[in-house]
Short mmCIF file of C-alpha atoms in Angstrom, two decimals:
data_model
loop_
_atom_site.label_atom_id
_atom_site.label_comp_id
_atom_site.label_asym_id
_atom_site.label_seq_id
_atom_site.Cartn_x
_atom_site.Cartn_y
_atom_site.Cartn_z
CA UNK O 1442 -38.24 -3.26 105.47
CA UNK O 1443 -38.89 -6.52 103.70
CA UNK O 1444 -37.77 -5.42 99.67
CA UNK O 1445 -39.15 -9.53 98.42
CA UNK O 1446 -42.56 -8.49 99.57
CA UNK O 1447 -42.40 -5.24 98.10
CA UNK O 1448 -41.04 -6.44 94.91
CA UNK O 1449 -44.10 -9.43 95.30
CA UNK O 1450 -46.60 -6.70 95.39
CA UNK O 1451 -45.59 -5.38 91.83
CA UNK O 1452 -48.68 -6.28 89.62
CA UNK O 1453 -47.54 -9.50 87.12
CA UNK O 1454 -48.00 -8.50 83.57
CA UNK O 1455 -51.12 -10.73 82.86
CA UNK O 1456 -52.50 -9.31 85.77
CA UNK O 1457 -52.31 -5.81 84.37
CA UNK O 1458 -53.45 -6.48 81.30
CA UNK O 1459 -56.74 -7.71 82.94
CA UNK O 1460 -57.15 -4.35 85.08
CA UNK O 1461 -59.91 -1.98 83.77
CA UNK O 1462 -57.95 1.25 83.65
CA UNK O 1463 -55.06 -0.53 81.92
CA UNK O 1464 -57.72 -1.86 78.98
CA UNK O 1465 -58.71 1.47 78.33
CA UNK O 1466 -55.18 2.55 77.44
CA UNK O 1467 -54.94 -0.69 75.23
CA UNK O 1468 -57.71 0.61 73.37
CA UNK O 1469 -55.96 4.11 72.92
CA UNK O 1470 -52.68 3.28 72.41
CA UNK O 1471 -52.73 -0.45 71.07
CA UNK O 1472 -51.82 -3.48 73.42
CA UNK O 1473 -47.62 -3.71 72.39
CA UNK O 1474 -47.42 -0.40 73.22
CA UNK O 1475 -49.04 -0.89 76.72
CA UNK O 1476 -47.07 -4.09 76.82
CA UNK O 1477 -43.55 -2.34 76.37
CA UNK O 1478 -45.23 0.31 78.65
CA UNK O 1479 -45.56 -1.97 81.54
CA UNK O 1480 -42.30 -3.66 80.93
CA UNK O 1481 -40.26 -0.12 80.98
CA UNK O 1482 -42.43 1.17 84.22
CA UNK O 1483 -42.40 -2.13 86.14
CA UNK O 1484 -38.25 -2.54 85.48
CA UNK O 1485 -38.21 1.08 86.93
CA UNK O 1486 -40.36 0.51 89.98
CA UNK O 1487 -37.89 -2.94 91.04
CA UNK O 1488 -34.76 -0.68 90.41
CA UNK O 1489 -36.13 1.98 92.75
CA UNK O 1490 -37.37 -0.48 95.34
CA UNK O 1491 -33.96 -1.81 94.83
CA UNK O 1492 -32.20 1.81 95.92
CA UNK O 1493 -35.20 3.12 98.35
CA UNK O 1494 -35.28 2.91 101.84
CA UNK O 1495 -38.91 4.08 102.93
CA UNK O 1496 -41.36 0.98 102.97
CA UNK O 1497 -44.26 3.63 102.13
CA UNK O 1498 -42.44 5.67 99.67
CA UNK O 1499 -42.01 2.03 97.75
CA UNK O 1500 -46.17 1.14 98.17
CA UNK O 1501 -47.13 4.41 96.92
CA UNK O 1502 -44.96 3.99 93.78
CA UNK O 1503 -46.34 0.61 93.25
CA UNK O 1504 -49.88 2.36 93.87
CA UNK O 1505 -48.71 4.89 90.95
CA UNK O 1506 -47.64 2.29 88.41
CA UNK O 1507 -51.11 2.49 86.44
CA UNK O 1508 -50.41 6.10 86.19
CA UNK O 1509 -46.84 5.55 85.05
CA UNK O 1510 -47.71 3.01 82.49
CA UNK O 1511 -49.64 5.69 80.72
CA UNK O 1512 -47.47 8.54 81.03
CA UNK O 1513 -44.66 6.15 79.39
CA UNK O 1514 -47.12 5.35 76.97
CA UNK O 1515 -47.72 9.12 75.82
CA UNK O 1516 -43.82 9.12 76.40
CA UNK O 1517 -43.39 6.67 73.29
CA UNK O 1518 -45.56 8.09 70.88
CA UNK O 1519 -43.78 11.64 71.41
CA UNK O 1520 -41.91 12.58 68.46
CA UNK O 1521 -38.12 12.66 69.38
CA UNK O 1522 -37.94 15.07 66.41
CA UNK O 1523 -39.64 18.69 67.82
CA UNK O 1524 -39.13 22.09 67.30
CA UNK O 1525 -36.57 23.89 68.63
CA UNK O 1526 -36.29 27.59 69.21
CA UNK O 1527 -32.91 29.27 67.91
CA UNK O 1528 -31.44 32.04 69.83
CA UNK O 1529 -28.12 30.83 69.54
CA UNK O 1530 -27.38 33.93 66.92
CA UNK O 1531 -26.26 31.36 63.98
CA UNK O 1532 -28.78 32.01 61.25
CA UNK O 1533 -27.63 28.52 59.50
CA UNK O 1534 -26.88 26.26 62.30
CA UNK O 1535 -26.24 22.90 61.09
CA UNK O 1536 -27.14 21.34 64.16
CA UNK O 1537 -30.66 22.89 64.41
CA UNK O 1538 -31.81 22.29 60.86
CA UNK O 1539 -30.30 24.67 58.67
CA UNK O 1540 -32.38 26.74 56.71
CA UNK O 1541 -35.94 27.01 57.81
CA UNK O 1542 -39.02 27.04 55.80
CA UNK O 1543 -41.21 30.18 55.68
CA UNK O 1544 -44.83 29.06 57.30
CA UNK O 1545 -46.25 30.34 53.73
CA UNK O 1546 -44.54 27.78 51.77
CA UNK O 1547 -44.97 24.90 54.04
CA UNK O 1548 -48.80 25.83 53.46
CA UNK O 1549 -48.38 24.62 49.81
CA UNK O 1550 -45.63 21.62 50.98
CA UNK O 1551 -48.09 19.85 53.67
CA UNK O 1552 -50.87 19.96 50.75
CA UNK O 1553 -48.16 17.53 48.83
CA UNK O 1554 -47.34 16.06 51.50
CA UNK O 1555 -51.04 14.78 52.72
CA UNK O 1556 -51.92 13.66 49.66
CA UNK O 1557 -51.48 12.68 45.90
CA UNK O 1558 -49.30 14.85 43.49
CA UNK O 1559 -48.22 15.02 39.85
CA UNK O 1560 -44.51 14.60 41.40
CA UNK O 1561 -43.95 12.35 38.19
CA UNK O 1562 -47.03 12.55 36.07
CA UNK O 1563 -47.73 15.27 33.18
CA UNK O 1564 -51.18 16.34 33.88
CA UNK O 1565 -51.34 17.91 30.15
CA UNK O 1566 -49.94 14.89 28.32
CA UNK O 1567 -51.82 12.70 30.77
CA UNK O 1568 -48.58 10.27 30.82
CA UNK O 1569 -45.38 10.25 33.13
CA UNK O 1570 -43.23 13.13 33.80
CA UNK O 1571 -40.28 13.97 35.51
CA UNK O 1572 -40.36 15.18 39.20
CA UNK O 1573 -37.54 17.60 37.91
CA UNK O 1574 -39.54 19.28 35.42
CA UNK O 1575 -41.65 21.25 38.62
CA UNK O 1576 -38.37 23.36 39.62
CA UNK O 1577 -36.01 22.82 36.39
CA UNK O 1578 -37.26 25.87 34.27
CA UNK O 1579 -36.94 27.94 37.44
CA UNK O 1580 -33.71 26.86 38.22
CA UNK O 1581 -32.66 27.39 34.55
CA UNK O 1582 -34.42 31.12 34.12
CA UNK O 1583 -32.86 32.21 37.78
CA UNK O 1584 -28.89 31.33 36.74
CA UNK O 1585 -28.66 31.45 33.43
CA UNK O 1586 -27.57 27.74 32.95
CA UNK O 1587 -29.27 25.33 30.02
CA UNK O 1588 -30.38 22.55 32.69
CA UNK O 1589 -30.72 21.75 35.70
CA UNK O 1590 -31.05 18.41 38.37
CA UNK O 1591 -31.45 18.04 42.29
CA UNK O 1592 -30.25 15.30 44.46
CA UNK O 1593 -30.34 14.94 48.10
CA UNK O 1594 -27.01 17.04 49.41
CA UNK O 1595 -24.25 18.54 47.64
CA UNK O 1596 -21.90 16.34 48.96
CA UNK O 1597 -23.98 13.55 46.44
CA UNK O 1598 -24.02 16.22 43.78
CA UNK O 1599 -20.34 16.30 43.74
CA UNK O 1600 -20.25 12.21 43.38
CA UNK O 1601 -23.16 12.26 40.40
CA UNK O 1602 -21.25 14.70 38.78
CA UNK O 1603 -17.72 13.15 38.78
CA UNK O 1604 -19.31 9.62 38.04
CA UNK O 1605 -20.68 10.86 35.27
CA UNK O 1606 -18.06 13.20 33.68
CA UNK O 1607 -14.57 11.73 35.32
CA UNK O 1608 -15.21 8.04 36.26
CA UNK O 1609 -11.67 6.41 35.68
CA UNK O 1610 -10.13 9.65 34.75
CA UNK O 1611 -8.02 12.10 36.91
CA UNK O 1612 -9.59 15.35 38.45
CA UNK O 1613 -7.34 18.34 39.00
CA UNK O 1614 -7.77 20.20 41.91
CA UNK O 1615 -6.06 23.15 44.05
CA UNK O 1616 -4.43 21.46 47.28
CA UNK O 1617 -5.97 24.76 48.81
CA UNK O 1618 -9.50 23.38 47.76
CA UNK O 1619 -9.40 19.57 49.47
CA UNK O 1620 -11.66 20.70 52.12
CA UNK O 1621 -13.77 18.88 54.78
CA UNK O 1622 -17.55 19.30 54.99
CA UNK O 1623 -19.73 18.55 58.03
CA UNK O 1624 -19.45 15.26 59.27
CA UNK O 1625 -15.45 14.55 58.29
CA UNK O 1626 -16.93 13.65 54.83
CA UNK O 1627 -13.78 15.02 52.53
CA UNK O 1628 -13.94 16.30 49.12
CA UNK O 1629 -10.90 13.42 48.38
CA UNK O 1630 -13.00 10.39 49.81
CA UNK O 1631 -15.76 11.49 48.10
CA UNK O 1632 -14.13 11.84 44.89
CA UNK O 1633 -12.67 8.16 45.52
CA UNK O 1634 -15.76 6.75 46.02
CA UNK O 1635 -17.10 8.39 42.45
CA UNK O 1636 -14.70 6.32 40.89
CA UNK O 1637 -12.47 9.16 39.71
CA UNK O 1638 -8.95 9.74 40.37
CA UNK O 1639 -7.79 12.89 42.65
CA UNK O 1640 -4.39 15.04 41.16
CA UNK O 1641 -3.82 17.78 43.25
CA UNK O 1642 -2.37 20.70 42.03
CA UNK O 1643 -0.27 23.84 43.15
CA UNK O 1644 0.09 24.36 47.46
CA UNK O 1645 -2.24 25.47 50.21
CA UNK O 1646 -2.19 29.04 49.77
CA UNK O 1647 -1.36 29.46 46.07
CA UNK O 1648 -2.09 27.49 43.21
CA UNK O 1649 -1.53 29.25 39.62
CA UNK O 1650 -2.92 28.53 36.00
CA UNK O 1651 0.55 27.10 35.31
CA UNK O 1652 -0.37 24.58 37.80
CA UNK O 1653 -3.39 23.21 36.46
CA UNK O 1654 -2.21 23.28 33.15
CA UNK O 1655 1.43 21.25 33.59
CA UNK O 1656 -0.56 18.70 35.77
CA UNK O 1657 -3.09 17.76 32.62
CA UNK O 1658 -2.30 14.49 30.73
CA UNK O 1659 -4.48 12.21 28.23
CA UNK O 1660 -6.35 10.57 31.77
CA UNK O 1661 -7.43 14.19 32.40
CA UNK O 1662 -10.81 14.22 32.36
CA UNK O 1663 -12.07 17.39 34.30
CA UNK O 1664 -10.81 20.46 35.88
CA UNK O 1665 -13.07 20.96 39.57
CA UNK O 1666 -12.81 24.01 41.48
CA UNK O 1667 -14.18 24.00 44.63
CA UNK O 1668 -15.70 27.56 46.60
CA UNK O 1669 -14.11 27.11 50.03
CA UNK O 1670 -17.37 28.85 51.44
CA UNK O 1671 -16.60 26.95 55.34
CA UNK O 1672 -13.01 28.49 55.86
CA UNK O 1673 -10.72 31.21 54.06
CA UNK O 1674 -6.64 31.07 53.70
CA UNK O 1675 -5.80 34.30 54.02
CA UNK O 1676 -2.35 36.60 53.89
CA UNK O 1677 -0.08 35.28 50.99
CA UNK O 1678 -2.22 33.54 48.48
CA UNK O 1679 -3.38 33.10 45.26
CA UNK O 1680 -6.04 31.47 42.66
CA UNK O 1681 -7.03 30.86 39.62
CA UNK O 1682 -10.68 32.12 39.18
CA UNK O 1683 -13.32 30.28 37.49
CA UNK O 1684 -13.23 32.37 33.99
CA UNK O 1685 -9.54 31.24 33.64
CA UNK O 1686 -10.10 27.75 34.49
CA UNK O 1687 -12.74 27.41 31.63
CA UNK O 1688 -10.34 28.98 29.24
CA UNK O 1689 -7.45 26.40 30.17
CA UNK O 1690 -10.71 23.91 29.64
CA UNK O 1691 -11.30 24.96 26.41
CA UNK O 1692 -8.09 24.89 24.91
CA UNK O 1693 -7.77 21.60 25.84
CA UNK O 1694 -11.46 20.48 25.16
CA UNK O 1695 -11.42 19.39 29.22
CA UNK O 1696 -14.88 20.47 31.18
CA UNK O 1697 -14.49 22.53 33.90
CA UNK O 1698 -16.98 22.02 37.32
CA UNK O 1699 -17.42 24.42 40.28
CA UNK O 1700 -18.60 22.97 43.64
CA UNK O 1701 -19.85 26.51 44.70
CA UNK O 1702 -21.13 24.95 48.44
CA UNK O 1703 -22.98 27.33 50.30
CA UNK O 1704 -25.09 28.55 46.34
CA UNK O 1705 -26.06 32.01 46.74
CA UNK O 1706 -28.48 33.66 44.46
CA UNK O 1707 -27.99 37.04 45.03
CA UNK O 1708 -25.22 39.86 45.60
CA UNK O 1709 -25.06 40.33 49.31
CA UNK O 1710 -22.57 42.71 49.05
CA UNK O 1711 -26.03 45.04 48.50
CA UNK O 1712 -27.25 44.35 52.09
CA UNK O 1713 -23.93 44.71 54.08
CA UNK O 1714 -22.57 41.11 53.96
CA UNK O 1715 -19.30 40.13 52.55
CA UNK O 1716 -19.42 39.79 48.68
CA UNK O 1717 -20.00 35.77 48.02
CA UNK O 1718 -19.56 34.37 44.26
CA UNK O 1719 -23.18 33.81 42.87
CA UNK O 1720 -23.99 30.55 40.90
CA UNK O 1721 -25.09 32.75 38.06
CA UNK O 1722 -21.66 34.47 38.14
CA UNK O 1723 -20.23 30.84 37.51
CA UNK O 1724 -22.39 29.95 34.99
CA UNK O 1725 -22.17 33.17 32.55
CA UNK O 1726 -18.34 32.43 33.14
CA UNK O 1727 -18.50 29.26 31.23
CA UNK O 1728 -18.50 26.19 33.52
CA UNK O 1729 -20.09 23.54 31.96
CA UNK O 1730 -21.45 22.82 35.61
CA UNK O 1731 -22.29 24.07 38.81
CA UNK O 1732 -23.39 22.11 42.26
CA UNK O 1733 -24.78 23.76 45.62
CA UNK O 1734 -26.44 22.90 48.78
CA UNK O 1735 -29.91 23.94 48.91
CA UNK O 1736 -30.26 24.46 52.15
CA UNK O 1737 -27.47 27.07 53.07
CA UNK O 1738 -27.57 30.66 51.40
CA UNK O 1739 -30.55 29.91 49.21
CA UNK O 1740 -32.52 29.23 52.04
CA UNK O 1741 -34.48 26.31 50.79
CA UNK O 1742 -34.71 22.39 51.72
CA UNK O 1743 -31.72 19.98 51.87
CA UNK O 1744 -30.71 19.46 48.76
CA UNK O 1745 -27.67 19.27 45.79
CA UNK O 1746 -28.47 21.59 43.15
CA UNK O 1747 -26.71 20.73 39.51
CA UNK O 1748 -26.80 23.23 36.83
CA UNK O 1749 -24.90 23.75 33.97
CA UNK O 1750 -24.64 22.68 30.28
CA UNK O 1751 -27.74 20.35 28.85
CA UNK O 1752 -25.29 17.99 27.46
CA UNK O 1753 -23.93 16.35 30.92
CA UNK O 1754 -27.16 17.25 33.26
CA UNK O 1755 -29.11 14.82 30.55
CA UNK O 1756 -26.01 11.74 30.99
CA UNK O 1757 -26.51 12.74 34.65
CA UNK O 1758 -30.00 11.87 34.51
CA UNK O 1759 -28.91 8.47 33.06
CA UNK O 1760 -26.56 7.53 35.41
CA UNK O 1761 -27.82 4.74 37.73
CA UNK O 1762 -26.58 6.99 40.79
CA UNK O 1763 -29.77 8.66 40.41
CA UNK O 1764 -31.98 6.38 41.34
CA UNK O 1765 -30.17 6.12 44.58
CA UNK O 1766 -29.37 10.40 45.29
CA UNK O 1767 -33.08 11.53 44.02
CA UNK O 1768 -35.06 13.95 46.00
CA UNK O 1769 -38.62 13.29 47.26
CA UNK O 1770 -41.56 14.98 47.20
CA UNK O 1771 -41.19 17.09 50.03
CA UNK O 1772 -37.67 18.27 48.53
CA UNK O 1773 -39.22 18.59 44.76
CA UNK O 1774 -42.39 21.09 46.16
CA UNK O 1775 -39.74 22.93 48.69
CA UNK O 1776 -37.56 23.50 45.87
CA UNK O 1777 -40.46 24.54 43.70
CA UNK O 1778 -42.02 27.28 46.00
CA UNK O 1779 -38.30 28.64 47.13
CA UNK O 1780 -37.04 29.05 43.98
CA UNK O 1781 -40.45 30.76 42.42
CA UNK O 1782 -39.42 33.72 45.00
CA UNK O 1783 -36.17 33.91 43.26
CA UNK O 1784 -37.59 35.57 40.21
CA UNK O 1785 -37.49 38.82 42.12
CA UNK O 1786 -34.61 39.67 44.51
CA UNK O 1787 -36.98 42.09 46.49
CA UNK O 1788 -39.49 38.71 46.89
CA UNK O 1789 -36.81 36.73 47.59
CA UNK O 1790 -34.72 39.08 50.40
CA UNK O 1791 -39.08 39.46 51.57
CA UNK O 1792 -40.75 35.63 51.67
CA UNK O 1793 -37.06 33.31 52.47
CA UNK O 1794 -36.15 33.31 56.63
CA UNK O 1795 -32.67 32.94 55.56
CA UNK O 1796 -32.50 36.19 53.60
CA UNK O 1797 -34.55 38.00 56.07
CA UNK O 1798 -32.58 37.45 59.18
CA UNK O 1799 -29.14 38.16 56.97
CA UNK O 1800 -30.72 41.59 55.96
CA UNK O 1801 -33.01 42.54 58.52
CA UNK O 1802 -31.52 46.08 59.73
CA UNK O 1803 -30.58 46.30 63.69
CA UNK O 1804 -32.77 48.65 64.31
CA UNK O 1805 -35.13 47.09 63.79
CA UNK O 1806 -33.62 43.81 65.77
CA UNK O 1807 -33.02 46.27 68.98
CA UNK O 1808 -36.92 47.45 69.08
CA UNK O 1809 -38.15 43.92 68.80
CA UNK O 1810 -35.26 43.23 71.30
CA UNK O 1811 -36.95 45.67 73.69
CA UNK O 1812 -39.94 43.67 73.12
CA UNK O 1813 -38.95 40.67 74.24
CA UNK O 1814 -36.74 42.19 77.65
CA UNK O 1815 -40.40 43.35 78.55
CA UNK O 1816 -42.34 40.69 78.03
CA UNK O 1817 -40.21 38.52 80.12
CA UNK O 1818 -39.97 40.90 83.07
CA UNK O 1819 -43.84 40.27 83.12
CA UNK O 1820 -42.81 36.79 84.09
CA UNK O 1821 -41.28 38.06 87.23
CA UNK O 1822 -38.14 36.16 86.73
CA UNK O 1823 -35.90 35.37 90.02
CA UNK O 1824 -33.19 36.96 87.08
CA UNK O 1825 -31.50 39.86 86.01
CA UNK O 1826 -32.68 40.75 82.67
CA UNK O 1827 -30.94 43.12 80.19
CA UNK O 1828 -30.44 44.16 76.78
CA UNK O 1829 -26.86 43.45 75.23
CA UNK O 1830 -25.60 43.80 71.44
CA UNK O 1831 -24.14 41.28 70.22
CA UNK O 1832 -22.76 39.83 66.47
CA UNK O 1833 -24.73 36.86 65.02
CA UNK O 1834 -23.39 34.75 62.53
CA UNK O 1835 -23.81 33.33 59.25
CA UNK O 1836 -22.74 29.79 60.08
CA UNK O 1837 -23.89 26.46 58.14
CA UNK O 1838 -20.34 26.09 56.31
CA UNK O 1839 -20.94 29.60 54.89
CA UNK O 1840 -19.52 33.20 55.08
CA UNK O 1841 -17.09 31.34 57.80
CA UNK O 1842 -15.73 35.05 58.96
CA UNK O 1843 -18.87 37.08 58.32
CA UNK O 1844 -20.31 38.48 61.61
CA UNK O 1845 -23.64 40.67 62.04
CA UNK O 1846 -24.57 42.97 64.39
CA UNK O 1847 -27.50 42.04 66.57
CA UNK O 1848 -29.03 42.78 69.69
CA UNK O 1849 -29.67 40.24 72.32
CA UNK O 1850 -31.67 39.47 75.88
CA UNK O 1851 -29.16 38.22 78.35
CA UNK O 1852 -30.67 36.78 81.43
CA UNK O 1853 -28.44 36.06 84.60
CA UNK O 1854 -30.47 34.04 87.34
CA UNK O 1855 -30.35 35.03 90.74
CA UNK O 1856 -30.89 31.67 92.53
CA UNK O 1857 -29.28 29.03 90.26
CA UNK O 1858 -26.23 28.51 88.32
CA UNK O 1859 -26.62 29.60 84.63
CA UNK O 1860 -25.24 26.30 83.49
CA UNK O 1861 -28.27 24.82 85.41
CA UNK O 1862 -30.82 27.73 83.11
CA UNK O 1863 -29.08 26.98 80.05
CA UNK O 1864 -29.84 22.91 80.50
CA UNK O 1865 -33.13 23.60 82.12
CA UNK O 1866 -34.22 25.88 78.62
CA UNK O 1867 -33.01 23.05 76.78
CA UNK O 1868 -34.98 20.63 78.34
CA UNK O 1869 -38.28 22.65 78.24
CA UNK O 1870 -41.46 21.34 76.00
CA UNK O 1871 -40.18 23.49 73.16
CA UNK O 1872 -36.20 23.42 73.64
CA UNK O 1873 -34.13 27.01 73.99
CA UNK O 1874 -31.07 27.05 72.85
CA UNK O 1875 -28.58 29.55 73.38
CA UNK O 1876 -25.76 31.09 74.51
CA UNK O 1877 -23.08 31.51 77.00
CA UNK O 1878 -21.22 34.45 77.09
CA UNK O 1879 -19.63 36.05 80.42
CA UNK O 1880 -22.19 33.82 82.53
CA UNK O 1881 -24.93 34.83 81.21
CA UNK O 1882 -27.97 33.57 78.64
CA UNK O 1883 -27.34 35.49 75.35
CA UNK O 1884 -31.12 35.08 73.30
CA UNK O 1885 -29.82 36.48 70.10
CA UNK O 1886 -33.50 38.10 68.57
CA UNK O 1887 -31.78 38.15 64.80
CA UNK O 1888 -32.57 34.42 64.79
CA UNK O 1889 -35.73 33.72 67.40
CA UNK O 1890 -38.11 35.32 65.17
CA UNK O 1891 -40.79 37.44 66.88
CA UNK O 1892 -43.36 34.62 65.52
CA UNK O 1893 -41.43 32.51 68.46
CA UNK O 1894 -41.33 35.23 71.47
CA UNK O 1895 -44.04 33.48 73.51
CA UNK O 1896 -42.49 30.08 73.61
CA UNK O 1897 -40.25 31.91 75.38
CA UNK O 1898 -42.87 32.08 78.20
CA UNK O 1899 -41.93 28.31 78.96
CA UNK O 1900 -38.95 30.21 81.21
CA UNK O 1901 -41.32 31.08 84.02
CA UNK O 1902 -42.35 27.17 84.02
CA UNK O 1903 -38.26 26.73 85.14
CA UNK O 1904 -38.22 25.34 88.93
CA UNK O 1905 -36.08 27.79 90.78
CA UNK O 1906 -36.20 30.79 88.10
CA UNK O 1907 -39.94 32.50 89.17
CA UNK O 1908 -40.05 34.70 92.23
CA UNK O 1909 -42.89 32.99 94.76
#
């Protein structure tokens, strides 16, 4: 087998670029692209000559490298960004998104998104506005508070806000509060970097209002309490709730801030779920402000929701962080439609995914559960195919104990290792993800959404999973 001839026989670049079928892929897919194409394609076809030890299995690869050159050129243009189907079980998994968008709202977001918008023009003053002023009223009438900004995460809420009520001043805090958010971003560094000082108060499990209060000096400048919403201390412990800390605020004229984290709008203690503080609860108890993530338990876009008293949001607006945390337009419109359904609970628990999969009974998970078990023993699996309950979870940083009863298709394959299903469903045109549990594939229905139940028709596509 003579590999220089074979490598000789591989098609020189200007060569290529001269052959008919490759100028008709220039003309679709532009001539760097076909370049890189052929550059990716003919390195691959010298490695494999390299390793391969059949003189005609090497020719017909060189005969295919027209054919490869286009299928890597479809290859780059592919979005590496796709959608993914959830049957993990984990209604806000952080790794998957978060909180989806309902297909209604993103309707009324893509018609933003494709073209012009008054994002910062008043259409009845025929001047500039403020992109703010589309979801600020809303925000306002849903919690109670006097005003109300958005920034891109609450992790950049939590900076705005101390850089513009604490900068060079010393924050107290509960030791039992320091937490970590996704990412190993701390609420310390990120306090440091806003330019205020950190003075932790009380111990892990207990802090008391004695605490706070023998810890203030003349360099106090705020009082933060922070909602550990991804982890709970529990057995012997003890703090000081919000009303109290705004009452040790205003004896001592010191403004008191609550990073609430996961920002839920409604009781969920009505629908089953383990009773979470509400950001209106906050508000009518007197902090002077309030951050959230948007995209957790209020089921909207990504996203640092400030509330809370007129006075600071407006120096918040000034603060030259702003420029640099603001939301776009996709965020501002999100935020907009969202928070509109928030003006009735019933529309809200209806219209947000988030809400729906929290509250949706498991009855009614089990029948669509059924569903699903029969549609894919249509497929004529090479499986075993049953239904299982299961407990789905909260997840996202919130409700970090809270589990939910759910009902799940578990698939066990007959003729291949379910480590090898559970990569081969990730690897599928329109990834499954899921579950392991006692070898088998848990598809949790709580969070696939019956909209999503023939993707799942991709399985029978698996090599070694369909009967002949």
């Amino acid at each position: 087998m003579d590999k220089n001839m074979l490598y000789r026989s591989i098609p020189k670049v200007d060569l290529l670029l001269e052959d008919g079928t490759i100028k008709q892929m220039i003309a679709i897919y532009g001539r760097e692209m076909i370049i890189e194409a052929i550059r990716v394609e003919t390195d691959a076809l010298r490695k494999y000559i390299g390793q391969c030890t059949s003189e005609e299995a090497a020719m017909e690869e060189i005969a295919l490298l027209p054919k490869r050159i286009e299928q890597q050129a479809e290859k780059l243009l592919q979005p590496n960004m796709k959608k993914v189907i959830n049957a993990t079980g984990t209604i806000l998994h952080t790794n998957l998104g978060r909180a989806p968008i309902s297909a209604n709202h993103m309707q009324h977001i893509a018609e933003i998104a494709t073209g012009y918008s008054n994002l910062e023009y008043h259409l009845a003053k025929g001047k500039r506005g403020e992109r703010y002023a589309h979801f600020e009223e809303l925000l306002c009438k849903v919690t109670g508070a006097e005003a109300a900004i958005a920034v891109n995460n609450n992790a950049a809420a939590v900076m705005l806000i101390l850089s513009t009520m604490a900068k060079a001043g010393e924050v107290l805090v509960s030791r039992g509060e320091l937490v970590e958010i996704g990412g190993k971003f701390r609420i310390p560094d990120v306090m440091e970097q806003s330019g205020a000082s950190l003075v932790e108060v009380g111990t892990t499990n207990k802090t008391h209002y004695a605490d706070y209060e023998k810890a203030i000096t003349e360099e106090t400048t705020a009082l933060l309490k922070v909602h550990t919403s991804n982890y709970r201390i529990v057995g012997f412990t003890e703090t000081v709730p919000i009303a109290q800390l705004v009452e040790l605020g205003e004896k001592y004229e010191i403004p008191v801030i609550e990073d609430l984290g996961s920002g839920v709008l409604i009781d969920l203690s009505k629908y089953g779920i383990t009773y979470e503080p509400t950001v209106q609860e906050s508000v009518a108890s007197g902090a002077d402000v309030v951050c959230f993530s948007g995209d957790k338990l209020l089921g909207g876009p990504q996203a640092g929701l400030i509330v809370g008293k007129k006075k600071y949001i407006d120096r918040m607006k000034q603060n030259q962080l702003m420029r640099a945390l603001r939301i776009d337009k996709f965020t501002a419109s999100a935020l907009e439609v969202v928070l509109k359904e928030y003006l009735s609970e019933e529309r809200a628990v209806k219209n947000i995914p988030v809400l729906q999969m929290m509250t949706k009974p498991l009855a009614e998970i089990t029948k669509e559960a059924r569903r699903l078990k029969q549609m894919l023993s249509k497929l004529k699996l090479d499986a075993e195919i049953r239904l299982e309950p299961c407990q789905s979870q909260i997840g996202g940083g919130s409700l970090p104990l809270e589990c939910i009863e759910s009902m799940a298709v578990t698939i066990k394959p007959l003729h291949m290792t379910t480590s090898e299903l559970e990569e081969s469903m990730r690897l599928l045109p329109v990834p499954v993800v899921a579950r392991v549990i006692h070898d088998r594939i848990f598809l949790d229905v709580r969070t696939i959404g019956t909209e999503n139940f023939g993707y799942l028709k991709q399985l029978q596509n698996i090599e070694r999973l369909t009967t002949a």
